[in-house]
Amino acid sequence: MRTILIGITGASSSGKSTLAYLLKRILPHSEIIHEDDFYKLEKDIPFDPVRKDRDWDCPDAIDMDAMKQTLSVLTEPNTYSKNPRAAVKDTGDGYYDYAMASTEPTIKDAFFKNDERTINELLGKVNAKLENFDSRQSFRIFLLDGFLILPDKELLKMLSLTLFFKTSYKALKSRREKRTYNVGGDVWADPPGYFDKFVWPSYYTYHKNLFIRGNDESYIKETGGNIKEEFMEEYNVFEFDNNDQCDADKLIENATLVIADKIFH
């Protein structure tokens, strides 16, 4: 069986999780792995003495090693003994399935509105593409949804391709500040100023070297940033605009067709 890993990335509130759920509906034999489910325990989240709070938006907040071990076993089952922290379960037929139950919500963001006809049309296009795909009955897809994929070159090399959804600072902040989370049965929201204190500074810090004009923060805030062409070519990254004024149907269509053209050929 061929295991295909596809990265879905962007800043927090860029729409990546919503798009991952839509792609799961369109792509056969697909599952989602959320990077957020690999967060370390709260006591192990780095504490920033300057900002006087734990930094949930830095790479050290995520158990990247466990996540990479998981991806390694899913793609190469014979590496199981070398990856004891992989979140997988034995299927009994020589392969492993992803074993972690996600805490991520499955409801689409309110701003993202798709026409069901678009989803159905894309299903038809993917199925037509699969007619000539040699491994039609022997592949599976894992969509890795995470905000810290691009800065990790080792992780990028494990992926067949990565979709990057770029969004302006203004849209990101507006969406993030409207969010609520269900944590242990309690409704939780960001404390005042959290986006400007942690979310944006961390995102910008760990991504700016990947962008054209990356040192110009005001430009990145306005545009969402354009990834350097040589980086996209080397790591098979494709970027898409996902601001509030974007056409949601066109966005999911473009993302689907990139995957179909690059994977099912």
CSV table of N, CA, C and O in Angstrom, one decimal, residues 183-255:
chain,number,residue,atom,x,y,z
A,183,VAL,N,-12.5,23.0,26.2
A,183,VAL,CA,-11.4,22.3,26.9
A,183,VAL,C,-12.0,21.7,28.2
A,183,VAL,O,-12.4,22.3,29.1
A,184,GLY,N,-12.0,20.3,28.2
A,184,GLY,CA,-12.5,19.6,29.3
A,184,GLY,C,-13.9,19.9,29.7
A,184,GLY,O,-14.3,19.9,30.9
A,185,GLY,N,-14.7,20.2,28.7
A,185,GLY,CA,-16.1,20.6,28.9
A,185,GLY,C,-16.4,22.0,29.2
A,185,GLY,O,-17.5,22.5,29.3
A,186,ASP,N,-15.3,22.8,29.3
A,186,ASP,CA,-15.4,24.3,29.6
A,186,ASP,C,-15.2,25.0,28.3
A,186,ASP,O,-14.3,24.6,27.5
A,187,VAL,N,-15.9,26.1,28.1
A,187,VAL,CA,-15.6,27.0,27.0
A,187,VAL,C,-14.5,28.0,27.3
A,187,VAL,O,-14.5,28.6,28.4
A,188,TRP,N,-13.5,28.0,26.4
A,188,TRP,CA,-12.4,28.8,26.7
A,188,TRP,C,-12.1,29.7,25.5
A,188,TRP,O,-12.3,29.3,24.3
A,189,ALA,N,-11.6,30.9,25.7
A,189,ALA,CA,-11.2,31.8,24.7
A,189,ALA,C,-9.9,32.5,25.0
A,189,ALA,O,-9.4,32.4,26.1
A,190,ASP,N,-9.2,33.0,24.0
A,190,ASP,CA,-7.9,33.6,24.2
A,190,ASP,C,-8.1,34.8,25.2
A,190,ASP,O,-9.1,35.5,25.1
A,191,PRO,N,-7.1,35.0,26.1
A,191,PRO,CA,-7.1,36.2,27.0
A,191,PRO,C,-6.9,37.4,26.1
A,191,PRO,O,-6.4,37.3,25.0
A,192,PRO,N,-7.3,38.6,26.6
A,192,PRO,CA,-7.2,39.8,25.8
A,192,PRO,C,-5.7,40.0,25.4
A,192,PRO,O,-4.8,39.9,26.2
A,193,GLY,N,-5.6,40.4,24.1
A,193,GLY,CA,-4.2,40.7,23.6
A,193,GLY,C,-3.4,39.5,23.2
A,193,GLY,O,-2.2,39.6,22.8
A,194,TYR,N,-3.9,38.3,23.4
A,194,TYR,CA,-3.1,37.1,23.2
A,194,TYR,C,-2.6,37.0,21.7
A,194,TYR,O,-1.4,36.5,21.5
A,195,PHE,N,-3.4,37.3,20.8
A,195,PHE,CA,-3.0,37.2,19.4
A,195,PHE,C,-1.7,38.1,19.1
A,195,PHE,O,-0.8,37.6,18.5
A,196,ASP,N,-1.7,39.3,19.6
A,196,ASP,CA,-0.6,40.2,19.3
A,196,ASP,C,0.6,39.9,20.3
A,196,ASP,O,1.7,40.2,20.0
A,197,LYS,N,0.3,39.2,21.4
A,197,LYS,CA,1.4,38.9,22.3
A,197,LYS,C,2.1,37.7,22.0
A,197,LYS,O,3.3,37.6,22.1
A,198,PHE,N,1.4,36.7,21.4
A,198,PHE,CA,2.0,35.4,21.2
A,198,PHE,C,1.8,34.9,19.7
A,198,PHE,O,2.7,34.5,19.1
A,199,VAL,N,0.5,34.8,19.3
A,199,VAL,CA,0.2,34.1,18.0
A,199,VAL,C,0.9,34.7,16.9
A,199,VAL,O,1.7,34.0,16.1
A,200,TRP,N,0.7,36.0,16.6
A,200,TRP,CA,1.4,36.6,15.5
A,200,TRP,C,2.9,36.7,15.6
A,200,TRP,O,3.6,36.3,14.7
A,201,PRO,N,3.5,37.2,16.7
A,201,PRO,CA,4.9,37.3,16.8
A,201,PRO,C,5.6,35.9,16.6
A,201,PRO,O,6.6,35.8,15.9
A,202,SER,N,5.0,34.8,17.1
A,202,SER,CA,5.6,33.5,16.9
A,202,SER,C,5.6,33.1,15.5
A,202,SER,O,6.5,32.6,14.9
A,203,TYR,N,4.4,33.3,14.9
A,203,TYR,CA,4.2,32.9,13.5
A,203,TYR,C,5.2,33.6,12.6
A,203,TYR,O,5.9,33.0,11.8
A,204,TYR,N,5.3,34.9,12.8
A,204,TYR,CA,6.2,35.8,12.0
A,204,TYR,C,7.6,35.4,12.2
A,204,TYR,O,8.4,35.2,11.3
A,205,THR,N,8.0,35.2,13.5
A,205,THR,CA,9.4,34.8,13.8
A,205,THR,C,9.9,33.5,13.1
A,205,THR,O,11.0,33.5,12.5
A,206,TYR,N,9.0,32.5,13.1
A,206,TYR,CA,9.4,31.2,12.6
A,206,TYR,C,9.2,31.1,11.1
A,206,TYR,O,9.6,30.1,10.5
A,207,HIS,N,8.6,32.1,10.4
A,207,HIS,CA,8.3,32.0,9.0
A,207,HIS,C,9.0,33.0,8.2
A,207,HIS,O,9.0,32.9,6.9
A,208,LYS,N,9.4,34.1,8.8
A,208,LYS,CA,9.8,35.3,8.0
A,208,LYS,C,11.0,35.0,7.0
A,208,LYS,O,11.1,35.5,5.9
A,209,ASN,N,11.9,34.0,7.4
A,209,ASN,CA,13.0,33.7,6.5
A,209,ASN,C,12.5,32.9,5.2
A,209,ASN,O,13.3,32.8,4.3
A,210,LEU,N,11.3,32.5,5.2
A,210,LEU,CA,10.8,31.7,4.1
A,210,LEU,C,10.1,32.7,3.0
A,210,LEU,O,9.9,32.3,1.9
A,211,PHE,N,9.9,33.9,3.4
A,211,PHE,CA,9.1,34.8,2.6
A,211,PHE,C,10.0,35.8,1.8
A,211,PHE,O,11.1,36.2,2.3
A,212,ILE,N,9.5,36.1,0.6
A,212,ILE,CA,10.1,37.3,-0.1
A,212,ILE,C,9.8,38.5,0.7
A,212,ILE,O,8.6,38.7,1.2
A,213,ARG,N,10.7,39.4,0.9
A,213,ARG,CA,10.6,40.6,1.8
A,213,ARG,C,10.2,40.2,3.2
A,213,ARG,O,9.4,40.9,3.9
A,214,GLY,N,10.7,39.1,3.7
A,214,GLY,CA,10.4,38.6,5.0
A,214,GLY,C,10.7,39.5,6.1
A,214,GLY,O,10.1,39.4,7.2
A,215,ASN,N,11.7,40.3,6.0
A,215,ASN,CA,12.1,41.2,7.0
A,215,ASN,C,11.2,42.5,7.1
A,215,ASN,O,11.3,43.3,8.1
A,216,ASP,N,10.3,42.6,6.2
A,216,ASP,CA,9.4,43.7,6.2
A,216,ASP,C,8.1,43.2,6.8
A,216,ASP,O,7.2,42.8,6.1
A,217,GLU,N,8.0,43.3,8.1
A,217,GLU,CA,6.8,42.8,8.8
A,217,GLU,C,5.5,43.4,8.4
A,217,GLU,O,4.5,42.8,8.3
A,218,SER,N,5.5,44.7,8.1
A,218,SER,CA,4.3,45.4,7.7
A,218,SER,C,3.8,44.8,6.3
A,218,SER,O,2.6,44.7,6.1
A,219,TYR,N,4.7,44.5,5.5
A,219,TYR,CA,4.3,43.9,4.2
A,219,TYR,C,3.7,42.5,4.4
A,219,TYR,O,2.7,42.1,3.7
A,220,ILE,N,4.4,41.7,5.2
A,220,ILE,CA,3.8,40.4,5.5
A,220,ILE,C,2.5,40.4,6.2
A,220,ILE,O,1.6,39.6,5.8
A,221,LYS,N,2.3,41.4,7.1
A,221,LYS,CA,1.0,41.6,7.7
A,221,LYS,C,-0.1,41.9,6.6
A,221,LYS,O,-1.2,41.4,6.7
A,222,GLU,N,0.2,42.7,5.7
A,222,GLU,CA,-0.7,43.2,4.7
A,222,GLU,C,-1.1,42.0,3.7
A,222,GLU,O,-2.2,41.9,3.3
A,223,THR,N,0.0,41.3,3.3
A,223,THR,CA,-0.2,40.3,2.2
A,223,THR,C,-0.3,38.9,2.6
A,223,THR,O,-0.8,38.1,1.8
A,224,GLY,N,0.1,38.6,3.8
A,224,GLY,CA,0.2,37.2,4.2
A,224,GLY,C,1.5,36.5,3.9
A,224,GLY,O,1.8,35.4,4.3
A,225,GLY,N,2.3,37.2,3.0
A,225,GLY,CA,3.6,36.7,2.7
A,225,GLY,C,3.6,35.8,1.4
A,225,GLY,O,2.6,35.1,1.2
A,226,ASN,N,4.6,36.0,0.6
A,226,ASN,CA,4.8,35.1,-0.6
A,226,ASN,C,6.1,34.3,-0.3
A,226,ASN,O,7.2,34.9,-0.1
A,227,ILE,N,5.9,33.0,-0.4
A,227,ILE,CA,7.1,32.1,-0.1
A,227,ILE,C,8.1,32.2,-1.3
A,227,ILE,O,7.7,32.3,-2.5
A,228,LYS,N,9.3,32.1,-1.0
A,228,LYS,CA,10.4,32.2,-2.0
A,228,LYS,C,10.2,31.0,-3.0
A,228,LYS,O,10.0,29.9,-2.5
A,229,GLU,N,10.4,31.3,-4.2
A,229,GLU,CA,10.1,30.3,-5.3
A,229,GLU,C,11.1,29.1,-5.1
A,229,GLU,O,10.6,27.9,-5.3
A,230,GLU,N,12.3,29.3,-4.8
A,230,GLU,CA,13.3,28.2,-4.7
A,230,GLU,C,12.9,27.3,-3.5
A,230,GLU,O,13.1,26.1,-3.6
A,231,PHE,N,12.3,27.9,-2.5
A,231,PHE,CA,11.9,27.0,-1.3
A,231,PHE,C,10.7,26.2,-1.7
A,231,PHE,O,10.6,25.0,-1.4
A,232,MET,N,9.7,26.8,-2.5
A,232,MET,CA,8.5,26.1,-2.9
A,232,MET,C,8.9,24.9,-3.8
A,232,MET,O,8.4,23.8,-3.7
A,233,GLU,N,9.9,25.2,-4.7
A,233,GLU,CA,10.3,24.1,-5.7
A,233,GLU,C,11.0,23.0,-4.9
A,233,GLU,O,10.8,21.8,-5.2
A,234,GLU,N,11.9,23.3,-4.0
A,234,GLU,CA,12.7,22.3,-3.3
A,234,GLU,C,11.8,21.4,-2.5
A,234,GLU,O,12.0,20.2,-2.4
A,235,TYR,N,10.8,22.0,-1.8
A,235,TYR,CA,10.0,21.2,-0.9
A,235,TYR,C,8.6,21.0,-1.3
A,235,TYR,O,7.7,20.5,-0.6
A,236,ASN,N,8.3,21.2,-2.6
A,236,ASN,CA,7.0,20.9,-3.2
A,236,ASN,C,5.9,21.6,-2.4
A,236,ASN,O,4.9,21.0,-2.0
A,237,VAL,N,6.0,22.9,-2.3
A,237,VAL,CA,5.0,23.7,-1.6
A,237,VAL,C,4.2,24.6,-2.6
A,237,VAL,O,4.8,25.1,-3.5
A,238,PHE,N,2.9,24.6,-2.3
A,238,PHE,CA,2.0,25.4,-3.2
A,238,PHE,C,1.2,26.4,-2.3
A,238,PHE,O,0.7,26.0,-1.3
A,239,GLU,N,1.2,27.7,-2.7
A,239,GLU,CA,0.5,28.7,-1.8
A,239,GLU,C,-0.8,29.2,-2.4
A,239,GLU,O,-0.9,29.2,-3.7
A,240,PHE,N,-1.7,29.5,-1.6
A,240,PHE,CA,-3.0,30.0,-1.9
A,240,PHE,C,-3.4,31.1,-1.0
A,240,PHE,O,-3.2,31.1,0.2
A,241,ASP,N,-4.1,32.1,-1.6
A,241,ASP,CA,-4.7,33.2,-0.8
A,241,ASP,C,-5.9,32.7,-0.1
A,241,ASP,O,-6.8,32.1,-0.8
A,242,ASN,N,-6.1,33.0,1.2
A,242,ASN,CA,-7.4,32.7,1.8
A,242,ASN,C,-7.8,33.8,2.8
A,242,ASN,O,-7.9,33.7,4.0
A,243,ASN,N,-8.0,35.0,2.2
A,243,ASN,CA,-8.5,36.2,2.9
A,243,ASN,C,-10.0,36.1,2.9
A,243,ASN,O,-10.6,35.3,2.1
A,244,ASP,N,-10.7,37.0,3.6
A,244,ASP,CA,-12.1,36.9,3.7
A,244,ASP,C,-12.8,37.2,2.4
A,244,ASP,O,-14.0,36.7,2.2
A,245,GLN,N,-12.2,37.9,1.5
A,245,GLN,CA,-12.8,38.2,0.2
A,245,GLN,C,-12.6,37.1,-0.8
A,245,GLN,O,-13.1,37.2,-1.9
A,246,CYS,N,-11.9,36.1,-0.5
A,246,CYS,CA,-11.6,35.0,-1.5
A,246,CYS,C,-12.8,34.2,-1.8
A,246,CYS,O,-13.7,34.0,-0.9
A,247,ASP,N,-12.8,33.6,-3.0
A,247,ASP,CA,-13.9,32.7,-3.4
A,247,ASP,C,-13.6,31.3,-2.8
A,247,ASP,O,-12.7,30.7,-3.2
A,248,ALA,N,-14.4,30.9,-1.8
A,248,ALA,CA,-14.2,29.6,-1.1
A,248,ALA,C,-14.3,28.5,-2.1
A,248,ALA,O,-13.5,27.5,-2.0
A,249,ASP,N,-15.2,28.5,-3.0
A,249,ASP,CA,-15.3,27.4,-4.0
A,249,ASP,C,-14.1,27.3,-4.9
A,249,ASP,O,-13.6,26.2,-5.2
A,250,LYS,N,-13.6,28.4,-5.3
A,250,LYS,CA,-12.4,28.4,-6.2
A,250,LYS,C,-11.2,28.0,-5.4
A,250,LYS,O,-10.3,27.3,-5.9
A,251,LEU,N,-11.1,28.3,-4.2
A,251,LEU,CA,-10.0,27.9,-3.3
A,251,LEU,C,-9.9,26.4,-3.2
A,251,LEU,O,-8.9,25.8,-3.4
A,252,ILE,N,-11.0,25.8,-2.8
A,252,ILE,CA,-11.0,24.3,-2.6
A,252,ILE,C,-10.8,23.6,-3.9
A,252,ILE,O,-10.2,22.6,-4.0
A,253,GLU,N,-11.3,24.2,-5.0
A,253,GLU,CA,-11.1,23.6,-6.3
A,253,GLU,C,-9.6,23.7,-6.7
A,253,GLU,O,-9.1,22.6,-7.1
A,254,ASN,N,-9.0,24.8,-6.5
A,254,ASN,CA,-7.6,24.9,-6.8
A,254,ASN,C,-6.7,24.0,-6.0
A,254,ASN,O,-5.8,23.3,-6.5
A,255,ALA,N,-7.0,23.9,-4.7
A,255,ALA,CA,-6.2,23.0,-3.8
A,255,ALA,C,-6.4,21.5,-4.3
A,255,ALA,O,-5.4,20.8,-4.3
